Short mmCIF file of C-alpha atoms and ligand atoms in Angstrom, two decimals:
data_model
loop_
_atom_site.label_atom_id
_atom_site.label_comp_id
_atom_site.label_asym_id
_atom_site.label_seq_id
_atom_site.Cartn_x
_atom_site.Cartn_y
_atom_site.Cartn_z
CA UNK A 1 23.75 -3.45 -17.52
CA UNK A 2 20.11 -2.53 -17.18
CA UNK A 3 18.83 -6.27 -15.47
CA UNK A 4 17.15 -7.44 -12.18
CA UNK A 5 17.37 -11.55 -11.85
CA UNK A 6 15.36 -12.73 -8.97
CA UNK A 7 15.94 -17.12 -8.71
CA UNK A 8 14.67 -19.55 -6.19
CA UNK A 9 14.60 -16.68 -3.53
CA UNK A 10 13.61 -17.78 -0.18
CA UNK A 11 13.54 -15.69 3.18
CA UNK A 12 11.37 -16.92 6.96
CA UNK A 13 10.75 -14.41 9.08
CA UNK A 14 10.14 -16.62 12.01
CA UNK A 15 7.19 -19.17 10.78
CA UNK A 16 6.15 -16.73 7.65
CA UNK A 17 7.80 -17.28 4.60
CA UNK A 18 8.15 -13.77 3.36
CA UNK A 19 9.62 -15.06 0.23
CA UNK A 20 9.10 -18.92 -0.67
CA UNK A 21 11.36 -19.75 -3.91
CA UNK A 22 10.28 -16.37 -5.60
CA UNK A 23 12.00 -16.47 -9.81
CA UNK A 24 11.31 -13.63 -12.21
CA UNK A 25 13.62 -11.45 -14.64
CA UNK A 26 13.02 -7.84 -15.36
CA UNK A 27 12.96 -6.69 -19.13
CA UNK A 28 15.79 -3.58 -19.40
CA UNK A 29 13.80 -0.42 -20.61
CA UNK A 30 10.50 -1.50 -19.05
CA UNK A 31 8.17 -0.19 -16.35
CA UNK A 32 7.77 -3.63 -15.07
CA UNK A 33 4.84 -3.44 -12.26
CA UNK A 34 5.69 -5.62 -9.40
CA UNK A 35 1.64 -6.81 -7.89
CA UNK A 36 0.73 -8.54 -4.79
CA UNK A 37 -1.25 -7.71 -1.86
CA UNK A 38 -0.22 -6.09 0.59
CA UNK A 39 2.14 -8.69 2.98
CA UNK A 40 3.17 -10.91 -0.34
CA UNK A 41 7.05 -10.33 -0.09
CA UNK A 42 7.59 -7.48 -2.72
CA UNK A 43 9.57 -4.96 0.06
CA UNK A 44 11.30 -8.22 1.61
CA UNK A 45 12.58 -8.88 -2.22
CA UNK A 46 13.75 -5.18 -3.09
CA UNK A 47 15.24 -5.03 0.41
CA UNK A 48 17.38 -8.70 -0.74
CA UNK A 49 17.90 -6.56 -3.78
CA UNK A 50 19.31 -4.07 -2.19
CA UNK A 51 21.28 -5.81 0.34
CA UNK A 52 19.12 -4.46 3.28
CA UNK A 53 18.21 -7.71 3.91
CA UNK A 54 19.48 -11.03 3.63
CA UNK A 55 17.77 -14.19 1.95
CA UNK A 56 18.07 -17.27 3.14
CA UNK A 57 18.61 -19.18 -0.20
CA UNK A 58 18.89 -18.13 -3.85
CA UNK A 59 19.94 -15.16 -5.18
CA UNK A 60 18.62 -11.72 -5.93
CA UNK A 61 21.06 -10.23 -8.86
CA UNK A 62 21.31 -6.96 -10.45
CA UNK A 63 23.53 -6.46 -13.78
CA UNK A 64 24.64 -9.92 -12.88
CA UNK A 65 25.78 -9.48 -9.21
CA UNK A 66 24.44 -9.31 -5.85
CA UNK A 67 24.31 -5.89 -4.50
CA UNK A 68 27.49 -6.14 -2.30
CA UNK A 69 29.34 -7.34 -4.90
CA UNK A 70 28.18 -4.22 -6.94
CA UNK A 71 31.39 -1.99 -8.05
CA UNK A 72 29.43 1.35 -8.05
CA UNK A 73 26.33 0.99 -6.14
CA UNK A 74 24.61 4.25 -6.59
CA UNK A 75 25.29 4.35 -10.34
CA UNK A 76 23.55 0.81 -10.93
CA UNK A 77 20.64 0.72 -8.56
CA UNK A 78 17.89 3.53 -7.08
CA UNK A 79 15.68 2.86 -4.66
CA UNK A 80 12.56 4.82 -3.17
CA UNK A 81 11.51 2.12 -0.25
CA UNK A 82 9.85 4.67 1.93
CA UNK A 83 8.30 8.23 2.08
CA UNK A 84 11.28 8.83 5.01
CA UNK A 85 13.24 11.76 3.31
CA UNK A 86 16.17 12.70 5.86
CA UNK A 87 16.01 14.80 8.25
CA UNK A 88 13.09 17.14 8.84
CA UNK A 89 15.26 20.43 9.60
CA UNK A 90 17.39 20.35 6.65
CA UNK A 91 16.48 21.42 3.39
CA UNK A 92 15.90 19.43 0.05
CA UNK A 93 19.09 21.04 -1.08
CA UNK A 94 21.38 20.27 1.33
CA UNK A 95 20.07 16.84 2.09
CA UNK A 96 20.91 16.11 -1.34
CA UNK A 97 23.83 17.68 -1.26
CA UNK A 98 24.86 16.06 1.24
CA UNK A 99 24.23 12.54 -0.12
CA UNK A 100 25.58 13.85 -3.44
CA UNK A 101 28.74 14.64 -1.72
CA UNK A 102 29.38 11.81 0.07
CA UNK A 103 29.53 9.82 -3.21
CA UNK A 104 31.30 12.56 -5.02
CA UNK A 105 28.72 13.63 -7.31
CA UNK A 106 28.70 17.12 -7.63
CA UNK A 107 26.06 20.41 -7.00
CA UNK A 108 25.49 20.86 -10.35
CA UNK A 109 23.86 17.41 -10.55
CA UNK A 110 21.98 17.94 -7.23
CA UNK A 111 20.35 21.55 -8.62
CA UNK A 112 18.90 19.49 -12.45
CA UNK A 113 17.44 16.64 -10.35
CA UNK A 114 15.92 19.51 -8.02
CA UNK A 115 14.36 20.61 -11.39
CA UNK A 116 13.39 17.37 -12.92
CA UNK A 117 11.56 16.04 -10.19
CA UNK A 118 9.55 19.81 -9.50
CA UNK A 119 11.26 20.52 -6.02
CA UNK A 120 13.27 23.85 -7.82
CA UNK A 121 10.84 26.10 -6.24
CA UNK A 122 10.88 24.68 -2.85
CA UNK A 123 14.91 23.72 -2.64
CA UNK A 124 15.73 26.25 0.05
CA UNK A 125 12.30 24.91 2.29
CA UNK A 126 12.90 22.66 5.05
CA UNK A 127 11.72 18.85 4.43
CA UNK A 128 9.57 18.72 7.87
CA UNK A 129 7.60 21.08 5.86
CA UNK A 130 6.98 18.59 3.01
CA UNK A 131 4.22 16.74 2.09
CA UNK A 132 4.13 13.26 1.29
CA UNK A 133 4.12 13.87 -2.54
CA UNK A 134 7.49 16.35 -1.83
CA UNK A 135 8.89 13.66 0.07
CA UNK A 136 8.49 11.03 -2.68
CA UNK A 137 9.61 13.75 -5.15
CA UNK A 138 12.66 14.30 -2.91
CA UNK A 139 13.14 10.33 -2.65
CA UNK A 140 13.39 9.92 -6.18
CA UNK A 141 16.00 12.94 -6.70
CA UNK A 142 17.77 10.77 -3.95
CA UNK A 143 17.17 7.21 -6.04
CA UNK A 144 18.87 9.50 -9.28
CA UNK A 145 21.74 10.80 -8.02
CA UNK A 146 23.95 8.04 -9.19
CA UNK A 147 22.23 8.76 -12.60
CA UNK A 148 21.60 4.63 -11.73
CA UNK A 149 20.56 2.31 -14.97
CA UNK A 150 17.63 0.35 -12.50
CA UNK A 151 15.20 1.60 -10.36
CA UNK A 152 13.60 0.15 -7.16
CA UNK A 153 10.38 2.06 -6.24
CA UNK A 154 7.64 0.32 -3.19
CA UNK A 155 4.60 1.61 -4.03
CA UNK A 156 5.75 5.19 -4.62
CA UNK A 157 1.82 6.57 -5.19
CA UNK A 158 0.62 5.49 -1.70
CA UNK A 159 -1.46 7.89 -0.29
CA UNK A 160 -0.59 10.50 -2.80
CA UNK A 161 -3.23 12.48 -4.65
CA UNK A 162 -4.35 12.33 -8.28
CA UNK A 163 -1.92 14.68 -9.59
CA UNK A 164 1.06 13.06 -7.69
CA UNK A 165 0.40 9.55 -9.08
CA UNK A 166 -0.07 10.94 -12.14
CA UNK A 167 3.28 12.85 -11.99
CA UNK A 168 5.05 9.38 -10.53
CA UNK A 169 3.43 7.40 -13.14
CA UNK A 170 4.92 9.73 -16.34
CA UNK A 171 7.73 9.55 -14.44
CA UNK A 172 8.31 6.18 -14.73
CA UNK A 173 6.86 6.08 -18.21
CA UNK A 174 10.12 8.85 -18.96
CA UNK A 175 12.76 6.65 -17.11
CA UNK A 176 11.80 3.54 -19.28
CA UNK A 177 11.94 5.84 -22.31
CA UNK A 178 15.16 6.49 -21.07
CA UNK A 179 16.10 3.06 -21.23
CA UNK A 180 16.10 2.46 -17.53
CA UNK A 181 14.64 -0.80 -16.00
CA UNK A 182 11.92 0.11 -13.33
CA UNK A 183 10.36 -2.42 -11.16
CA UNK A 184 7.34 -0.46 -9.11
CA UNK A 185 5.56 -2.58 -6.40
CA UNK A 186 1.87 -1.78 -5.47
CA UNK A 187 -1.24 -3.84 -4.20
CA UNK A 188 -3.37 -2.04 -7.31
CA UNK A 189 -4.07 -3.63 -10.36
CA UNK A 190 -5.79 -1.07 -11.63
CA UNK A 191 -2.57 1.65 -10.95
CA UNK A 192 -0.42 -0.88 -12.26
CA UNK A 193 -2.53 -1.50 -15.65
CA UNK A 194 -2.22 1.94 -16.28
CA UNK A 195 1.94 2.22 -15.82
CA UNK A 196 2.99 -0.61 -16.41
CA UNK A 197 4.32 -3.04 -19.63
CA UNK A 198 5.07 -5.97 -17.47
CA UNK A 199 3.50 -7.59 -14.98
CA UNK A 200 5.05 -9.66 -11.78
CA UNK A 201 2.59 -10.95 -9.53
CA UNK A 202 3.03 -12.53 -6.28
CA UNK A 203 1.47 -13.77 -3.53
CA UNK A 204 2.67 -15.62 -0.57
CA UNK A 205 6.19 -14.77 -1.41
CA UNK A 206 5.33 -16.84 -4.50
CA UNK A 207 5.14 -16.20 -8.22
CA UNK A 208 1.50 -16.22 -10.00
CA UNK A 209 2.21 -14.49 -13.01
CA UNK A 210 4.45 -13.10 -15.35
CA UNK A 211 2.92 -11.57 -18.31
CA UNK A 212 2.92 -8.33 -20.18
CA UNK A 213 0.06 -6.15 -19.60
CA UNK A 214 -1.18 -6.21 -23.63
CA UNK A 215 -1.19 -9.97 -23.06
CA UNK A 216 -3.77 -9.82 -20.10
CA UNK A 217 -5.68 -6.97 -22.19
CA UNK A 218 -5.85 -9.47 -24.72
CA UNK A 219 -7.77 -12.25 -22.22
CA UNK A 220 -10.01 -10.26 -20.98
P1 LIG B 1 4.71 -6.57 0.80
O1 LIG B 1 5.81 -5.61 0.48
O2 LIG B 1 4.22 -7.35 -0.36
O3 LIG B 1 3.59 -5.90 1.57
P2 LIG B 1 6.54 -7.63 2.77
O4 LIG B 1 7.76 -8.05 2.08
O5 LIG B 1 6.57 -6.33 3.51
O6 LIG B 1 5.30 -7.69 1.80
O7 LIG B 1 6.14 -8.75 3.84
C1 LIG B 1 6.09 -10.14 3.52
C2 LIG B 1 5.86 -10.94 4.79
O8 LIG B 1 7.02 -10.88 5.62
C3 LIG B 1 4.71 -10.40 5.65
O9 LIG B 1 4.08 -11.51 6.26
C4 LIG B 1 5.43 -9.55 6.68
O10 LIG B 1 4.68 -9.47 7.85
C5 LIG B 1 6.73 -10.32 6.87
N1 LIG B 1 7.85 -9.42 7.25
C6 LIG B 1 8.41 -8.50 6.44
N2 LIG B 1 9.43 -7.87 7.06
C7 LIG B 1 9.51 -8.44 8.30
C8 LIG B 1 10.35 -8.24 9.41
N3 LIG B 1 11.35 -7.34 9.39
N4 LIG B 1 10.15 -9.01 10.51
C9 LIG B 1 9.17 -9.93 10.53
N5 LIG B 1 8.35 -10.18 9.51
C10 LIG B 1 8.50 -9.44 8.41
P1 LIG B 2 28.81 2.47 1.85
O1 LIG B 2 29.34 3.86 1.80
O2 LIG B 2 28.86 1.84 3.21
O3 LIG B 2 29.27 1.58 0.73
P2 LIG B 2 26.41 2.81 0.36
O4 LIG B 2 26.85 4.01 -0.35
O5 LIG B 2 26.37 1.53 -0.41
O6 LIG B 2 27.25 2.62 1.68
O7 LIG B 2 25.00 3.04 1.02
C1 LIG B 2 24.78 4.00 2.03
C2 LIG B 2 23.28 4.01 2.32
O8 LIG B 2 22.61 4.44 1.15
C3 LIG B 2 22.75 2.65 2.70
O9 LIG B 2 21.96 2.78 3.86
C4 LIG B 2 21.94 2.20 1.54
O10 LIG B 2 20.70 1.66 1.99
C5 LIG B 2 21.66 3.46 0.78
N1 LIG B 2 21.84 3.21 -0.64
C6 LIG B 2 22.93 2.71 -1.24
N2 LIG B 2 22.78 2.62 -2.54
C7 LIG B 2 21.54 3.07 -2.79
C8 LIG B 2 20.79 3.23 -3.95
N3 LIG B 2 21.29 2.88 -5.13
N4 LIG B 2 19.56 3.73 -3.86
C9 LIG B 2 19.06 4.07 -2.67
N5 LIG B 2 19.72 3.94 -1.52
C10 LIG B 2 20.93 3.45 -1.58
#
């Protein structure tokens, strides 16, 4: 299973509704761009994805199942939330390593996603030495490990510079060739127009939109 089923999802935080009976499905093989300015709910609903968070009604489903009820996590679902990457002393190897371990994936695994996300050279380097486009790079070697058929990222090109978001977005463009399902938040229309085949747009914690991006191309 390759799907992400968001339905009637609702979470407060206090008097804001983060997320206010938010619906939407996500095509499998797509680069589906997931657009809203900034505050609109799209971290509160890959955090009820992910089960970092809990909703207060509906559901928020991937390959049919909410995340706890997931059999094998890390193979089914990848997530790059933040530009956090472990701990600054270690170094990208071992802190994947390390995570690779702990699920029993193996080194061999750990040393091609070293390679396929450009971070071969720099393996042995300590992450506090890493800049924020390393970091993401590392983040998404992390989000891969499980070799996982969806993908999660929160604006992944934030603050990067024009040759990381251009490396991120063929990235994506190679994971949905690969018949992966990747939902990308950002608060750029324009970023998203260029990655993206789908569009879901919120605001509020509401849904505005949910079109493909030829479709808009078309309208305008
Ligand atoms: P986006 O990712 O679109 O920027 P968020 O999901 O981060 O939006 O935030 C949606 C709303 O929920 C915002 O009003 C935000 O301030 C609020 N919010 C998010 N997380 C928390 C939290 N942990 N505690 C309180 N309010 C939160
Ligand atoms: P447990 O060993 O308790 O079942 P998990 O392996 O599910 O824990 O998750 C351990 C940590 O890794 C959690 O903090 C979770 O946020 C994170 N995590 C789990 N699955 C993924 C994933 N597919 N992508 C990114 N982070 C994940």
């Amino acid at each position: 299973g390759r799907m992400i089923e968001v339905r009637e999802l609702t979470k407060r935080y206090g008097g804001t509704a983060a997320l206010d009976g938010l619906s939407f499905e996500v095509r499998p093989g797509t680069v589906t761009g997931f657009l809203g300015p900034n505050g609109s709910g799209k971290s509160t609903c890959m955090r009820v994805l992910l089960g970092l968070a809990a909703a207060d009604s509906g559901a928020a489903l991937v390959n049919g199942r909410r995340y706890r009820e997931l059999e094998r996590p890390l193979h089914e679902v990848g997530a790059l939330l933040d530009a956090s990457a472990g701990h600054g002393d270690r170094t990208a190897r071992d802190h994947l390593r390390c995570l690779a371990r702990t699920h029993g994936i193996g080194d061999r695994r750990v040393t091609g996603l070293l390679e396929r996300v450009g971070l071969a050279g720099v393996a042995r380097r300590r992450i506090g030495g890493f800049s924020l486009g390393m970091r993401q790079r590392l983040g998404i070697a992390a989000a891969l490990l499980g070799d996982p058929g969806v993908l999660l990222l929160d604006e992944p090109v934030n603050g990067l510079d024009p040759d990381g978001i251009r490396w991120i977005r063929e990235l994506m463009r190679a994971l949905a060739a690969e018949g992966r399902t990747v939902l990308v938040s950002s608060h750029l229309m324009g970023e998203m127009a260029l990655t993206a085949d789908r569009l879901v747009v919120v605001g509020r914690g509401r849904l505005i939109a949910d079109t493909s991006v030829a479709e808009l191309e078309r309208r305008f």
